[in-house]
C-alpha angles and dihedrals in degrees: 000000000000117000120201115213121217127210092240095064099059122085112252123229115223105240096177124092115243103232097185098091091048092053090048091052091047091052091049092050089046091055093048094051091045088055100041098038095075090045093061096062103040123109106336109174110223136157107225115222125235117250123259098178123121112273113259113245112269126221122253095256106020117189110228123198112194126198105202125210090261090054094250119137132233126188106206101319096332125093118236134193118235089240095051094047097104097053091043093054087048092057093041095050094035088238093302103140090183090066114111116241115214107219117204123182135185110248088240093058107110121229096251091062094045089051091050091057090047090052090050089051088052096047088050089056098255107129102158106083125165120193115223123218139162111273124223095003124128117232109276093011113124096197116144113262135148120265113242135174131250109241096232130118120219112235 
């Protein structure tokens, strides 16, 4: 007797890939990275080196803003009150907000004070700020060297 087999009677092999375990693994990895990413950038104690690069060329008439050790400000050689910084900058730059402001600060000035001055510059419309340091000088050495600016812009 001839028996005809129908396709319904034979067991089927699964030819599709089960992606559920892959999705589970990816979600676990996502959670791990979300937890560990902030931990990689928090409180790393470093001593920043001094710069030994050649100074960037200065403009003919640079505008220097100085934060003194007592947290008072000076624009060029003239003392400036914090409240009068914006009008003084307008006069010094002739209203040109694209002009770079060279910011100098005493070593003893804390980071918060420096950031406050930079915030005042930003609120006055001056976004191009260069930080000034002493070039080619070892930390703690008081050898004569010329001041030069770091070629970075403040965001």
